[in-house]
Amino acid sequence: MLELTLDLGPRTYPIKIAAGLLRSPELPAQIRGAQALVVTNQTIAPLYLDPVLKTLATAGIDADSLTLPDGEQHKTLATLKTIFDQLIARHHHRDTTLIALGGGVIGDLTGFAAACYQRGVRFIQLPTTLLAQVDSSVGGKTAVNHPHGKNLIGAFHQPAAVLIDPDTLATLPPREYAAGLAEVIKYGLIADADFFEWLEQNMPGLLTRHPPLIAHAIATSCHTKAQIVAADETEQNRRALLNLGHTFGHAIEAAQNYRHWLHGEAVAAGLVLAARLSTKLGHLSQTGDPIQRITHLLAQANLPTALPPEIPPTKILNHMHLDKKVQSGQLHLVLLKKIGQAFTTPNFDPQKLIETLQEPQPTKNLP
Ligand code: NAD
Ligand code: GLY
């Protein structure tokens, strides 16, 4: 088993990575009281709910479960209420533990329910998508969507543990797996040039889902995320680096009404745009052709590397200015100094941003 720690003083917690964790005593060992509620969805329940409930029952925990409909469109206050209704109907007390069994949607919903129920109860993340295993399950951001925007209502509420069972990736559709790889590549770009190089060498093996390679990719990604969150839990400064490519990506998703590309796919195109803008602004040297390396690695991972052609650049620009990263009317960009070193800045020539969005993009642009 690989084990990391997210160091947050009294809220420090382990991130454990091992095949078979869903079926191991490590899960009940993280529960303190006698009650638990496993929250999952209709896709994941037939695959993994029984083993989780059996693991808990074997340890003497009689857990309830709640199976929600699948999809981002259900990450709402209305769905949150169904979790509270179940907790209240089943008389869950303040020492209950919520268990999020699923991808980022289930993790964000369950985490927010845990943040609110009786002013905060314990919760455990059992992430089952690559994106959730390398990103959303770690760091305590929880939220639901509002009709006017994604993740607008939420809280920071750290899990008590993140238990990652990479075996669950065996059933993940290829497009969802690739979307997770975009976030993995992001960590190499932000903070770890050696990891980026390792990804260049090992992408073919990662695409075959070779277990030792997946375990290394998850552990390295979680290590970087844990270090950044430990330094800046509530995103006052350094945590914003995790948003590399995301301002462009969110704008693409919003311009498509969240209907076409997956989040990771939009982030992939955003990573290339962020690199191209960094070069245009004179921050990222062209020596060693970093843009070609980034584009090639993302394309190898079956990810888009340019804007969707049907969306006018002006529409992307408008959505970028509506992003959460706008502070006091000023758009803050995450840019690259080199592969392995990102930084944030509110200072940039807006004309260069427009040029970056408008210039011809000869690279692959459809998933
Ligand atoms: P998701 O939760 O919708 O899961 C993607 C799809 O895969 C769903 O249909 C799901 O049912 C299915 N699935 C999950 N695990 C599976 C498995 N093992 N086998 C087969 N199918 C499986 O999407 P996601 O990409 O995991 O997460 C996206 C969400 O995460 C968004 O709501 C985003 O806002 C949020 N997010 C949160 C953070 C954070 O820090 N909290 C970070 C990034 C993203
Ligand atoms: N996904 C960005 C963050 O956790 O801060």
Tab-separated table of C-alpha atoms in Angstrom, residues 66-355:
chain	number	residue	atom	x	y	z
A	66	LEU	CA	-28.315	6.008	-0.605
A	67	THR	CA	-28.154	5.573	-4.387
A	68	LEU	CA	-28.543	8.847	-6.273
A	69	PRO	CA	-29.190	9.357	-9.977
A	70	ASP	CA	-25.990	9.690	-12.041
A	71	GLY	CA	-24.826	12.973	-13.531
A	72	GLU	CA	-23.534	16.488	-12.952
A	73	GLN	CA	-27.110	17.786	-13.372
A	74	HIS	CA	-27.930	16.145	-10.024
A	75	LYS	CA	-25.187	18.002	-8.106
A	76	THR	CA	-27.857	20.308	-6.670
A	77	LEU	CA	-29.383	21.543	-3.441
A	78	ALA	CA	-32.389	19.290	-4.159
A	79	THR	CA	-30.160	16.183	-4.186
A	80	LEU	CA	-28.391	17.410	-1.062
A	81	LYS	CA	-31.759	17.481	0.682
A	82	THR	CA	-32.336	13.801	-0.148
A	83	ILE	CA	-29.088	13.002	1.708
A	84	PHE	CA	-30.247	15.005	4.754
A	85	ASP	CA	-33.692	13.359	4.567
A	86	GLN	CA	-32.072	9.913	4.666
A	87	LEU	CA	-29.752	10.848	7.565
A	88	ILE	CA	-32.683	12.217	9.579
A	89	ALA	CA	-35.073	9.362	8.718
A	90	ARG	CA	-32.435	6.822	9.802
A	91	HIS	CA	-31.627	8.752	13.020
A	92	HIS	CA	-27.960	9.430	12.251
A	93	HIS	CA	-26.216	11.183	15.134
A	94	ARG	CA	-23.287	13.601	15.232
A	95	ASP	CA	-20.828	10.699	15.356
A	96	THR	CA	-22.026	9.240	12.050
A	97	THR	CA	-19.675	8.885	9.083
A	98	LEU	CA	-20.643	9.638	5.489
A	99	ILE	CA	-18.859	7.593	2.836
A	100	ALA	CA	-18.617	8.975	-0.721
A	101	LEU	CA	-18.397	6.047	-3.139
A	102	GLY	CA	-18.036	7.479	-6.641
A	103	GLY	CA	-16.510	10.171	-8.816
A	104	GLY	CA	-16.205	13.892	-8.184
A	105	VAL	CA	-19.951	14.499	-8.300
A	106	ILE	CA	-20.654	12.054	-5.464
A	107	GLY	CA	-17.547	13.236	-3.567
A	108	ASP	CA	-18.503	16.922	-3.765
A	109	LEU	CA	-22.156	16.270	-2.814
A	110	THR	CA	-21.373	13.905	0.052
A	111	GLY	CA	-18.620	16.137	1.373
A	112	PHE	CA	-20.936	19.142	1.403
A	113	ALA	CA	-23.660	17.093	3.135
A	114	ALA	CA	-21.071	16.096	5.750
A	115	ALA	CA	-20.029	19.739	6.176
A	116	CYS	CA	-23.622	20.778	6.899
A	117	TYR	CA	-25.270	17.860	8.711
A	118	GLN	CA	-25.425	18.725	12.413
A	119	ARG	CA	-22.813	21.449	11.658
A	120	GLY	CA	-20.268	18.949	10.430
A	121	VAL	CA	-19.741	15.196	10.593
A	122	ARG	CA	-16.925	12.879	9.555
A	123	PHE	CA	-16.674	11.687	5.963
A	124	ILE	CA	-14.502	9.338	3.953
A	125	GLN	CA	-13.714	9.574	0.251
A	126	LEU	CA	-13.745	6.334	-1.769
A	127	PRO	CA	-13.063	7.821	-5.230
A	128	THR	CA	-13.826	5.619	-8.252
A	129	THR	CA	-12.846	7.826	-11.244
A	130	LEU	CA	-9.268	8.749	-12.112
A	131	LEU	CA	-10.200	12.432	-11.817
A	132	ALA	CA	-11.540	11.887	-8.296
A	133	GLN	CA	-8.538	9.738	-7.318
A	134	VAL	CA	-5.982	12.375	-8.364
A	135	ASP	CA	-7.886	15.559	-7.662
A	136	SER	CA	-11.394	15.999	-6.286
A	137	SER	CA	-11.222	13.548	-3.349
A	138	VAL	CA	-8.191	15.351	-1.891
A	139	GLY	CA	-8.251	18.841	-0.405
A	140	GLY	CA	-11.705	19.305	1.085
A	141	LYS	CA	-13.447	21.404	-1.544
A	142	THR	CA	-17.116	20.404	-1.442
A	143	ALA	CA	-20.006	21.987	-3.312
A	144	VAL	CA	-23.215	21.804	-5.284
A	145	ASN	CA	-24.101	23.723	-8.439
A	146	HIS	CA	-26.578	26.587	-8.814
A	147	PRO	CA	-28.475	27.190	-12.077
A	148	HIS	CA	-26.236	30.260	-12.503
A	149	GLY	CA	-22.948	28.433	-12.106
A	150	LYS	CA	-20.900	25.399	-11.085
A	151	ASN	CA	-19.850	24.856	-7.457
A	152	LEU	CA	-21.309	28.195	-6.367
A	153	ILE	CA	-22.603	26.829	-3.041
A	154	GLY	CA	-20.125	24.892	-0.957
A	155	ALA	CA	-17.686	24.654	1.915
A	156	PHE	CA	-14.180	23.589	2.758
A	157	HIS	CA	-14.635	20.375	4.731
A	158	GLN	CA	-11.752	17.924	4.822
A	159	PRO	CA	-12.382	14.171	4.685
A	160	ALA	CA	-11.153	11.990	7.550
A	161	ALA	CA	-9.426	9.744	5.008
A	162	VAL	CA	-9.111	9.210	1.271
A	163	LEU	CA	-9.017	5.530	0.361
A	164	ILE	CA	-8.096	4.989	-3.281
A	165	ASP	CA	-8.702	1.576	-4.814
A	166	PRO	CA	-7.250	1.727	-8.356
A	167	ASP	CA	-9.001	-1.577	-9.190
A	168	THR	CA	-12.197	0.458	-9.620
A	169	LEU	CA	-10.681	2.081	-12.738
A	170	ALA	CA	-11.130	-1.225	-14.609
A	171	THR	CA	-14.779	-0.328	-15.258
A	172	LEU	CA	-14.272	3.361	-16.047
A	173	PRO	CA	-15.169	4.325	-19.664
A	174	PRO	CA	-12.086	5.319	-21.761
A	175	ARG	CA	-13.223	8.936	-22.182
A	176	GLU	CA	-13.573	9.382	-18.400
A	177	TYR	CA	-10.155	7.780	-17.897
A	178	ALA	CA	-8.558	10.179	-20.410
A	179	ALA	CA	-10.255	13.140	-18.685
A	180	GLY	CA	-8.503	12.111	-15.452
A	181	LEU	CA	-5.175	11.953	-17.293
A	182	ALA	CA	-5.530	15.667	-18.128
A	183	GLU	CA	-5.370	16.459	-14.396
A	184	VAL	CA	-2.416	14.067	-13.966
A	185	ILE	CA	-0.527	15.887	-16.745
A	186	LYS	CA	-1.458	19.185	-15.063
A	187	TYR	CA	0.515	18.189	-11.923
A	188	GLY	CA	3.633	17.596	-14.007
A	189	LEU	CA	3.244	21.015	-15.579
A	190	ILE	CA	2.591	22.870	-12.308
A	191	ALA	CA	5.291	21.482	-10.104
A	192	ASP	CA	7.180	18.399	-11.267
A	193	ALA	CA	9.196	18.357	-14.518
A	194	ASP	CA	10.536	14.854	-13.745
A	195	PHE	CA	6.972	13.556	-13.462
A	196	PHE	CA	6.080	15.216	-16.776
A	197	GLU	CA	9.033	13.400	-18.371
A	198	TRP	CA	7.936	10.140	-16.728
A	199	LEU	CA	4.474	10.646	-18.244
A	200	GLU	CA	6.035	11.188	-21.674
A	201	GLN	CA	7.829	7.863	-21.322
A	202	ASN	CA	4.923	5.939	-19.827
A	203	MET	CA	1.761	7.231	-21.517
A	204	PRO	CA	1.341	4.090	-23.697
A	205	GLY	CA	1.469	1.903	-20.561
A	206	LEU	CA	-0.862	4.230	-18.659
A	207	LEU	CA	-3.368	3.954	-21.504
A	208	THR	CA	-3.350	0.169	-21.094
A	209	ARG	CA	-4.127	0.851	-17.384
A	210	HIS	CA	-1.065	-1.086	-16.240
A	211	PRO	CA	-1.541	-1.206	-12.429
A	212	PRO	CA	1.983	-0.207	-11.245
A	213	LEU	CA	1.995	2.769	-13.620
A	214	ILE	CA	-1.463	3.877	-12.505
A	215	ALA	CA	-0.459	3.587	-8.839
A	216	HIS	CA	2.631	5.738	-9.458
A	217	ALA	CA	0.634	8.352	-11.389
A	218	ILE	CA	-2.020	8.563	-8.646
A	219	ALA	CA	0.509	8.718	-5.804
A	220	THR	CA	2.625	11.414	-7.486
A	221	SER	CA	-0.451	13.492	-8.322
A	222	CYS	CA	-1.842	13.196	-4.785
A	223	HIS	CA	1.573	14.058	-3.345
A	224	THR	CA	1.685	17.339	-5.284
A	225	LYS	CA	-1.919	18.173	-4.463
A	226	ALA	CA	-1.409	17.372	-0.762
A	227	GLN	CA	1.672	19.618	-0.570
A	228	ILE	CA	-0.129	22.529	-2.216
A	229	VAL	CA	-3.269	22.166	-0.083
A	230	ALA	CA	-1.188	21.827	3.109
A	231	ALA	CA	0.456	25.166	2.260
A	232	ASP	CA	-2.783	26.963	1.323
A	233	GLU	CA	-5.931	25.119	2.375
A	234	THR	CA	-8.466	27.801	1.437
A	235	GLU	CA	-6.888	29.041	-1.814
A	236	GLN	CA	-5.538	32.392	-0.710
A	237	ASN	CA	-2.531	32.041	-3.021
A	238	ARG	CA	-0.603	28.861	-3.938
A	239	ARG	CA	-3.626	26.558	-4.288
A	240	ALA	CA	-4.705	28.626	-7.296
A	241	LEU	CA	-1.865	26.924	-9.229
A	242	LEU	CA	-4.097	23.837	-9.337
A	243	ASN	CA	-6.300	25.813	-11.700
A	244	LEU	CA	-3.728	25.778	-14.524
A	245	GLY	CA	-5.737	25.455	-17.758
A	246	HIS	CA	-9.008	25.704	-15.827
A	247	THR	CA	-9.982	29.299	-16.644
A	248	PHE	CA	-9.857	28.401	-20.338
A	249	GLY	CA	-11.397	24.980	-19.584
A	250	HIS	CA	-14.330	26.345	-17.575
A	251	ALA	CA	-14.990	28.890	-20.332
A	252	ILE	CA	-15.124	26.085	-22.928
A	253	GLU	CA	-17.475	24.034	-20.727
A	254	ALA	CA	-19.739	27.020	-20.079
A	255	ALA	CA	-19.766	28.041	-23.763
A	256	GLN	CA	-20.922	24.493	-24.585
A	257	ASN	CA	-23.563	24.634	-21.810
A	258	TYR	CA	-21.684	21.741	-20.138
A	259	ARG	CA	-23.076	19.425	-22.833
A	260	HIS	CA	-20.188	18.291	-25.011
A	261	TRP	CA	-16.696	18.034	-23.568
A	262	LEU	CA	-15.917	16.509	-20.194
A	263	HIS	CA	-14.212	18.760	-17.642
A	264	GLY	CA	-10.828	17.047	-18.174
A	265	GLU	CA	-11.125	17.411	-21.939
A	266	ALA	CA	-11.758	21.145	-21.625
A	267	VAL	CA	-8.852	21.431	-19.160
A	268	ALA	CA	-6.584	19.659	-21.684
A	269	ALA	CA	-7.271	22.298	-24.340
A	270	GLY	CA	-6.894	24.917	-21.587
A	271	LEU	CA	-3.421	23.627	-20.686
A	272	VAL	CA	-2.237	24.170	-24.268
A	273	LEU	CA	-3.818	27.641	-24.381
A	274	ALA	CA	-2.186	28.563	-21.059
A	275	ALA	CA	1.188	27.415	-22.417
A	276	ARG	CA	0.736	29.341	-25.672
A	277	LEU	CA	-0.276	32.489	-23.792
A	278	SER	CA	2.706	32.063	-21.439
A	279	THR	CA	5.012	32.024	-24.486
A	280	LYS	CA	3.298	35.016	-26.063
A	281	LEU	CA	3.695	36.997	-22.833
A	282	GLY	CA	7.392	36.094	-22.703
A	283	HIS	CA	7.235	33.883	-19.600
A	284	LEU	CA	7.759	30.464	-21.222
A	285	SER	CA	10.858	30.095	-23.378
A	286	GLN	CA	10.481	28.165	-26.634
A	287	THR	CA	13.769	26.345	-25.980
A	288	GLY	CA	13.076	22.611	-25.947
A	289	ASP	CA	9.709	23.254	-27.624
A	290	PRO	CA	7.531	22.940	-24.482
A	291	ILE	CA	4.296	23.637	-26.380
A	292	GLN	CA	4.969	20.760	-28.758
A	293	ARG	CA	5.782	18.463	-25.793
A	294	ILE	CA	2.591	19.444	-23.935
A	295	THR	CA	0.425	19.121	-27.050
A	296	HIS	CA	1.928	15.757	-27.966
A	297	LEU	CA	1.463	14.276	-24.479
A	298	LEU	CA	-2.180	15.401	-24.264
A	299	ALA	CA	-2.928	14.135	-27.785
A	300	GLN	CA	-1.293	10.801	-26.890
A	301	ALA	CA	-3.707	10.616	-23.948
A	302	ASN	CA	-6.601	11.027	-26.435
A	303	LEU	CA	-7.356	14.557	-25.262
A	304	PRO	CA	-8.176	17.699	-27.258
A	305	THR	CA	-5.429	20.286	-27.593
A	306	ALA	CA	-7.257	23.245	-29.138
A	307	LEU	CA	-10.505	25.162	-28.795
A	308	PRO	CA	-13.681	23.578	-30.183
A	309	PRO	CA	-13.861	25.147	-33.668
A	310	GLU	CA	-17.576	25.944	-33.469
A	311	ILE	CA	-17.173	28.356	-30.543
A	312	PRO	CA	-16.174	31.950	-31.349
A	313	PRO	CA	-13.116	33.105	-29.348
A	314	THR	CA	-15.070	36.157	-28.133
A	315	LYS	CA	-17.539	33.829	-26.411
A	316	ILE	CA	-14.660	32.055	-24.643
A	317	LEU	CA	-13.259	35.439	-23.581
A	318	ASN	CA	-16.615	36.530	-22.127
A	319	HIS	CA	-16.904	33.333	-20.117
A	320	MET	CA	-13.334	33.713	-18.860
A	321	HIS	CA	-14.271	37.062	-17.330
A	322	LEU	CA	-17.175	35.416	-15.458
A	323	ASP	CA	-14.853	32.830	-13.878
A	324	LYS	CA	-14.445	32.433	-10.094
A	325	LYS	CA	-10.790	33.463	-10.512
A	326	VAL	CA	-11.904	37.025	-11.272
A	327	GLN	CA	-11.100	39.092	-8.170
A	328	SER	CA	-12.178	42.757	-7.898
A	329	GLY	CA	-12.966	42.726	-11.617
A	330	GLN	CA	-9.447	41.497	-12.459
A	331	LEU	CA	-8.864	38.160	-14.198
A	332	HIS	CA	-6.024	36.215	-12.531
A	333	LEU	CA	-4.205	33.854	-14.891
A	334	VAL	CA	-2.218	30.736	-14.080
A	335	LEU	CA	0.755	30.655	-16.444
A	336	LEU	CA	3.930	28.642	-16.970
A	337	LYS	CA	7.551	29.692	-16.483
A	338	LYS	CA	8.655	26.256	-17.662
A	339	ILE	CA	7.394	22.687	-17.614
A	340	GLY	CA	7.244	21.991	-13.860
A	341	GLN	CA	6.793	25.610	-12.738
A	342	ALA	CA	3.516	27.525	-12.788
A	343	PHE	CA	2.686	30.931	-11.312
A	344	THR	CA	-0.350	33.207	-11.013
A	345	THR	CA	-0.624	36.803	-12.112
A	346	PRO	CA	-3.274	39.482	-12.590
A	347	ASN	CA	-0.837	41.395	-14.815
A	348	PHE	CA	-0.977	40.587	-18.499
A	349	ASP	CA	-1.615	42.280	-21.823
A	350	PRO	CA	-5.278	41.459	-22.628
A	351	GLN	CA	-4.516	41.782	-26.361
A	352	LYS	CA	-2.175	38.758	-26.076
A	353	LEU	CA	-5.005	36.744	-24.553
A	354	ILE	CA	-7.273	37.663	-27.452
A	355	GLU	CA	-4.521	36.787	-29.959
